mmCIF file of C-alpha atoms in Angstrom:
data_model
loop_
_atom_site.group_PDB
_atom_site.id
_atom_site.type_symbol
_atom_site.label_atom_id
_atom_site.label_comp_id
_atom_site.label_asym_id
_atom_site.label_seq_id
_atom_site.Cartn_x
_atom_site.Cartn_y
_atom_site.Cartn_z
ATOM 1 C CA ILE A 1 -5.099 -2.058 3.299
ATOM 2 C CA LEU A 2 -5.987 -0.058 -0.125
ATOM 3 C CA ASN A 3 -5.081 -1.349 -3.377
ATOM 4 C CA VAL A 4 -3.657 0.934 -5.495
ATOM 5 C CA GLU A 5 -2.107 0.498 -9.035
ATOM 6 C CA GLN A 6 -0.383 2.703 -11.385
ATOM 7 C CA SER A 7 0.068 1.569 -14.508
ATOM 8 C CA PRO A 8 2.477 1.680 -16.853
ATOM 9 C CA GLN A 9 5.321 0.614 -14.445
ATOM 10 C CA SER A 10 7.500 2.124 -16.335
ATOM 11 C CA LEU A 11 7.801 4.236 -19.817
ATOM 12 C CA HIS A 12 10.247 5.820 -22.180
ATOM 13 C CA VAL A 13 9.304 9.149 -24.140
ATOM 14 C CA GLN A 14 11.395 11.158 -26.544
ATOM 15 C CA GLU A 15 11.993 14.434 -25.555
ATOM 16 C CA GLY A 16 9.066 16.611 -26.970
ATOM 17 C CA ASP A 17 6.381 13.773 -26.534
ATOM 18 C CA SER A 18 3.351 14.276 -24.291
ATOM 19 C CA THR A 19 2.310 11.367 -21.897
ATOM 20 C CA ASN A 20 0.187 10.082 -19.504
ATOM 21 C CA PHE A 21 -0.499 7.511 -17.033
ATOM 22 C CA THR A 22 -2.994 6.044 -14.773
ATOM 23 C CA CYS A 23 -3.973 5.591 -10.822
ATOM 24 C CA SER A 24 -6.555 3.094 -9.893
ATOM 25 C CA PHE A 25 -8.393 2.745 -6.553
ATOM 26 C CA PRO A 26 -11.183 1.246 -5.033
ATOM 27 C CA SER A 27 -13.889 4.416 -5.417
ATOM 28 C CA SER A 28 -15.979 3.585 -2.685
ATOM 29 C CA ASN A 29 -15.303 5.356 0.404
ATOM 30 C CA PHE A 30 -12.801 7.718 -1.216
ATOM 31 C CA TYR A 31 -11.468 10.996 0.344
ATOM 32 C CA ALA A 32 -8.493 12.368 -1.462
ATOM 33 C CA LEU A 33 -5.718 11.728 -3.832
ATOM 34 C CA HIS A 34 -2.035 12.862 -3.849
ATOM 35 C CA TRP A 35 0.154 12.663 -6.648
ATOM 36 C CA TYR A 36 4.219 12.744 -5.831
ATOM 37 C CA ARG A 37 7.232 12.880 -8.203
ATOM 38 C CA TRP A 38 10.224 11.566 -7.075
ATOM 39 C CA GLU A 39 13.735 12.079 -8.748
ATOM 40 C CA THR A 40 16.301 9.630 -8.411
ATOM 41 C CA ALA A 41 18.162 10.339 -5.243
ATOM 42 C CA LYS A 42 15.795 12.533 -4.271
ATOM 43 C CA SER A 43 12.900 12.708 -1.810
ATOM 44 C CA PRO A 44 9.457 12.485 -3.034
ATOM 45 C CA GLU A 45 7.671 15.884 -3.584
ATOM 46 C CA ALA A 46 3.984 16.899 -3.716
ATOM 47 C CA LEU A 47 2.534 17.882 -6.932
ATOM 48 C CA PHE A 48 -1.196 17.967 -6.296
ATOM 49 C CA VAL A 49 -3.658 17.564 -3.719
ATOM 50 C CA MET A 50 -7.451 16.269 -5.591
ATOM 51 C CA THR A 51 -10.485 15.500 -3.568
ATOM 52 C CA LEU A 52 -13.331 15.994 -5.909
ATOM 53 C CA ASN A 53 -14.770 14.071 -8.570
ATOM 54 C CA GLY A 54 -13.986 15.796 -11.711
ATOM 55 C CA ASP A 55 -11.181 17.593 -10.493
ATOM 56 C CA GLU A 56 -8.462 19.074 -12.708
ATOM 57 C CA LYS A 57 -5.247 20.513 -11.312
ATOM 58 C CA LYS A 58 -2.168 22.041 -13.545
ATOM 59 C CA LYS A 59 1.099 22.971 -12.803
ATOM 60 C CA GLY A 60 3.181 24.314 -15.800
ATOM 61 C CA ARG A 61 3.022 21.297 -18.220
ATOM 62 C CA ILE A 62 1.989 18.848 -15.590
ATOM 63 C CA SER A 63 -2.035 18.441 -14.972
ATOM 64 C CA ALA A 64 -4.014 15.611 -13.360
ATOM 65 C CA THR A 65 -7.650 14.870 -13.509
ATOM 66 C CA LEU A 66 -9.684 12.628 -10.927
ATOM 67 C CA ASN A 67 -12.963 10.312 -11.346
ATOM 68 C CA THR A 68 -13.467 9.122 -7.514
ATOM 69 C CA LYS A 69 -16.699 7.422 -9.442
ATOM 70 C CA GLU A 70 -15.151 5.003 -11.559
ATOM 71 C CA GLY A 71 -11.733 5.086 -9.170
ATOM 72 C CA TYR A 72 -9.114 6.419 -11.273
ATOM 73 C CA SER A 73 -6.557 9.546 -11.749
ATOM 74 C CA TYR A 74 -4.484 10.420 -15.178
ATOM 75 C CA LEU A 75 -1.861 12.502 -14.853
ATOM 76 C CA TYR A 76 -0.522 14.216 -17.953
ATOM 77 C CA ILE A 77 2.838 15.211 -19.226
ATOM 78 C CA LYS A 78 2.664 18.042 -22.602
ATOM 79 C CA GLY A 79 5.911 18.080 -24.277
ATOM 80 C CA SER A 80 8.151 15.953 -21.861
ATOM 81 C CA GLN A 81 11.619 17.269 -21.099
ATOM 82 C CA PRO A 82 14.627 15.486 -19.750
ATOM 83 C CA GLU A 83 14.077 17.127 -16.146
ATOM 84 C CA ASP A 84 10.459 15.324 -16.149
ATOM 85 C CA SER A 85 12.678 12.273 -15.575
ATOM 86 C CA ALA A 86 11.378 10.651 -12.462
ATOM 87 C CA THR A 87 9.237 8.174 -10.330
ATOM 88 C CA TYR A 88 5.575 9.555 -10.225
ATOM 89 C CA LEU A 89 3.544 8.381 -7.176
ATOM 90 C CA CYS A 90 -0.001 9.047 -6.575
ATOM 91 C CA ALA A 91 -1.128 8.124 -2.897
ATOM 92 C CA PRO A 92 -5.196 7.791 -2.322
ATOM 93 C CA MET A 93 -6.516 8.068 0.710
ATOM 94 C CA GLU A 94 -9.884 6.713 2.231
ATOM 95 C CA TYR A 95 -12.433 8.167 5.498
ATOM 96 C CA GLY A 96 -10.192 7.673 8.394
ATOM 97 C CA GLN A 97 -7.250 6.120 6.806
ATOM 98 C CA ASN A 98 -4.116 7.289 6.100
ATOM 99 C CA PHE A 99 -2.705 7.768 2.471
ATOM 100 C CA VAL A 100 -1.703 4.415 0.424
ATOM 101 C CA PHE A 101 1.087 4.955 -2.005
ATOM 102 C CA GLY A 102 0.870 3.203 -5.080
ATOM 103 C CA PRO A 103 4.076 1.109 -6.561
ATOM 104 C CA GLY A 104 4.974 4.441 -9.281
ATOM 105 C CA THR A 105 5.173 5.035 -12.799
ATOM 106 C CA ARG A 106 8.488 5.607 -13.999
ATOM 107 C CA LEU A 107 9.258 8.172 -16.776
ATOM 108 C CA SER A 108 12.615 8.235 -18.826
ATOM 109 C CA VAL A 109 12.678 11.119 -21.154
ATOM 110 C CA LEU A 110 15.382 10.666 -23.729
ATOM 111 C CA PRO A 111 16.850 13.931 -25.223
ATOM 112 C CA ASP G 1 19.153 23.529 4.938
ATOM 113 C CA ALA G 2 16.904 20.750 4.627
ATOM 114 C CA ASP G 3 13.052 21.057 6.381
ATOM 115 C CA VAL G 4 12.834 17.467 7.093
ATOM 116 C CA THR G 5 16.798 16.074 8.146
ATOM 117 C CA GLN G 6 17.526 12.422 8.532
ATOM 118 C CA THR G 7 20.306 10.519 10.139
ATOM 119 C CA PRO G 8 22.491 8.674 9.120
ATOM 120 C CA ARG G 9 22.048 9.046 5.483
ATOM 121 C CA ASN G 10 23.643 5.574 5.199
ATOM 122 C CA ARG G 11 24.212 2.434 7.681
ATOM 123 C CA ILE G 12 25.431 -0.766 7.028
ATOM 124 C CA THR G 13 24.722 -3.167 10.095
ATOM 125 C CA LYS G 14 24.903 -6.767 11.248
ATOM 126 C CA THR G 15 22.033 -9.031 11.836
ATOM 127 C CA GLY G 16 20.621 -8.993 15.652
ATOM 128 C CA LYS G 17 22.284 -5.119 16.102
ATOM 129 C CA ARG G 18 19.665 -2.385 17.301
ATOM 130 C CA ILE G 19 19.382 0.245 15.156
ATOM 131 C CA MET G 20 18.115 4.020 15.608
ATOM 132 C CA LEU G 21 17.339 6.378 12.801
ATOM 133 C CA GLU G 22 16.752 9.736 13.572
ATOM 134 C CA CYS G 23 14.609 12.417 12.103
ATOM 135 C CA SER G 24 14.145 16.165 12.868
ATOM 136 C CA GLN G 25 12.195 18.831 11.323
ATOM 137 C CA THR G 26 11.964 22.550 11.197
ATOM 138 C CA LYS G 27 8.847 22.987 9.286
ATOM 139 C CA GLY G 28 6.744 23.037 12.748
ATOM 140 C CA HIS G 29 4.446 20.471 11.492
ATOM 141 C CA ASP G 30 2.480 18.160 14.284
ATOM 142 C CA ARG G 31 2.629 14.657 11.961
ATOM 143 C CA MET G 32 5.239 12.851 11.325
ATOM 144 C CA TYR G 33 5.585 9.305 9.569
ATOM 145 C CA TRP G 34 8.319 6.678 8.758
ATOM 146 C CA TYR G 35 8.105 4.704 5.472
ATOM 147 C CA ARG G 36 10.015 2.114 3.751
ATOM 148 C CA GLN G 37 10.469 1.611 0.254
ATOM 149 C CA ASP G 38 11.543 -1.465 -1.307
ATOM 150 C CA PRO G 39 12.380 -2.533 -5.024
ATOM 151 C CA GLY G 40 8.991 -2.456 -7.177
ATOM 152 C CA LEU G 41 6.840 -1.627 -4.060
ATOM 153 C CA GLY G 42 5.642 1.442 -2.778
ATOM 154 C CA LEU G 43 6.256 3.599 0.059
ATOM 155 C CA ARG G 44 4.846 1.641 2.979
ATOM 156 C CA LEU G 45 3.544 3.061 6.230
ATOM 157 C CA ILE G 46 5.848 1.409 9.096
ATOM 158 C CA TYR G 47 4.596 3.808 12.090
ATOM 159 C CA TYR G 48 2.967 7.427 12.186
ATOM 160 C CA SER G 49 2.469 10.099 14.870
ATOM 161 C CA PHE G 50 0.016 12.958 15.259
ATOM 162 C CA ASP G 51 1.375 15.009 18.090
ATOM 163 C CA VAL G 52 4.044 14.613 20.947
ATOM 164 C CA LYS G 53 4.176 11.002 22.718
ATOM 165 C CA ASP G 54 1.558 9.961 20.223
ATOM 166 C CA ILE G 55 2.394 6.883 18.157
ATOM 167 C CA ASN G 56 0.327 4.792 15.843
ATOM 168 C CA LYS G 57 0.765 1.451 14.185
ATOM 169 C CA GLY G 58 1.041 1.676 9.962
ATOM 170 C CA GLU G 59 0.915 -1.101 7.230
ATOM 171 C CA ILE G 60 4.452 -2.992 8.452
ATOM 172 C CA SER G 61 5.064 -2.151 12.281
ATOM 173 C CA ASP G 62 6.309 -5.554 13.279
ATOM 174 C CA GLY G 63 9.922 -5.431 14.168
ATOM 175 C CA TYR G 64 10.360 -1.677 14.788
ATOM 176 C CA SER G 65 9.430 0.872 17.041
ATOM 177 C CA VAL G 66 9.173 4.578 17.301
ATOM 178 C CA SER G 67 9.601 7.214 19.991
ATOM 179 C CA ARG G 68 8.009 10.666 19.646
ATOM 180 C CA GLN G 69 9.472 13.004 22.632
ATOM 181 C CA ALA G 70 9.669 15.980 20.835
ATOM 182 C CA GLN G 71 7.429 17.938 17.848
ATOM 183 C CA ALA G 72 10.461 18.494 16.028
ATOM 184 C CA LYS G 73 11.518 14.965 16.265
ATOM 185 C CA PHE G 74 10.603 11.218 15.384
ATOM 186 C CA SER G 75 12.652 8.165 15.778
ATOM 187 C CA LEU G 76 12.604 4.570 14.315
ATOM 188 C CA SER G 77 14.387 1.887 15.846
ATOM 189 C CA LEU G 78 14.763 -1.830 14.427
ATOM 190 C CA GLU G 79 15.230 -3.462 17.794
ATOM 191 C CA SER G 80 17.102 -6.465 16.520
ATOM 192 C CA ALA G 81 18.043 -5.959 12.991
ATOM 193 C CA ILE G 82 17.089 -8.626 10.331
ATOM 194 C CA PRO G 83 18.515 -8.901 7.023
ATOM 195 C CA ASN G 84 14.556 -8.500 5.118
ATOM 196 C CA GLN G 85 14.815 -4.996 6.790
ATOM 197 C CA THR G 86 17.595 -3.784 4.304
ATOM 198 C CA ALA G 87 15.327 -0.960 2.636
ATOM 199 C CA LEU G 88 15.456 2.542 2.001
ATOM 200 C CA TYR G 89 13.678 4.555 5.002
ATOM 201 C CA PHE G 90 11.715 8.257 4.579
ATOM 202 C CA CYS G 91 10.468 10.368 7.324
ATOM 203 C CA ALA G 92 7.903 12.733 6.280
ATOM 204 C CA THR G 93 5.720 15.480 7.913
ATOM 205 C CA SER G 94 2.778 17.049 6.861
ATOM 206 C CA ASP G 95 0.553 20.015 8.741
ATOM 207 C CA SER G 96 -2.539 18.713 10.819
ATOM 208 C CA GLY G 97 -5.634 18.332 8.776
ATOM 209 C CA ASP G 98 -6.841 15.112 7.168
ATOM 210 C CA ASN G 99 -5.707 16.165 3.279
ATOM 211 C CA GLN G 100 -2.209 18.333 3.657
ATOM 212 C CA PRO G 101 0.974 16.918 1.735
ATOM 213 C CA GLN G 102 3.956 15.381 3.088
ATOM 214 C CA HIS G 103 6.949 16.461 3.272
ATOM 215 C CA PHE G 104 10.048 13.886 2.969
ATOM 216 C CA GLY G 105 13.359 13.664 4.227
ATOM 217 C CA ASP G 106 16.340 12.773 1.804
ATOM 218 C CA GLY G 107 16.251 9.006 3.161
ATOM 219 C CA THR G 108 18.230 6.264 5.007
ATOM 220 C CA ARG G 109 19.652 3.592 2.855
ATOM 221 C CA LEU G 110 19.964 1.033 5.485
ATOM 222 C CA SER G 111 21.913 -2.798 5.026
ATOM 223 C CA ILE G 112 21.441 -5.569 7.449
ATOM 224 C CA LEU G 113 23.677 -8.134 6.592
#
């Protein structure tokens, strides 16, 4: 089973602050990585699908980068808003395997 | 209406009981998945199916079984529930292809006393 780490486990930021967190995974045999956003009392929703080293994806104030050679992906949120409060899950995938979800980073944005 | 519907949403039952969780989808996706989520852990895959009657074990399949008799439905059974199966269970679907995002139901919170 793929070992997936996310850091930090949780963080609190003030409204308007920018923030970022990390997903780490074994770099060998990499195939793809997904980011999901999971709001409390709701279901996870897909944010990004990333496959190529150097990929950068953006959706509004949220963006993500991928480094498959060193085995990490960063998720950035610019100008955090209270509605960004959620748990952010990464899920890398190796060739021929299923996605493995990381434990998530819980973000709280304080007004 | 939700594209991926799980029933029931909440269930409390006793040790030893047989439980069935249902998942139905209107997205027309071939692939369906069952996950469980425990505090401090990521979503862990229990079983998945890529087509009708196709069944594959995930990371933590012991104590569970599934049935996929129709494209739109994927049910998860706990044959004899035990307390450490208390968790939040999610069903998900995805389109065919290895790199499609998954679409989740709202979850079933299961408590086994």
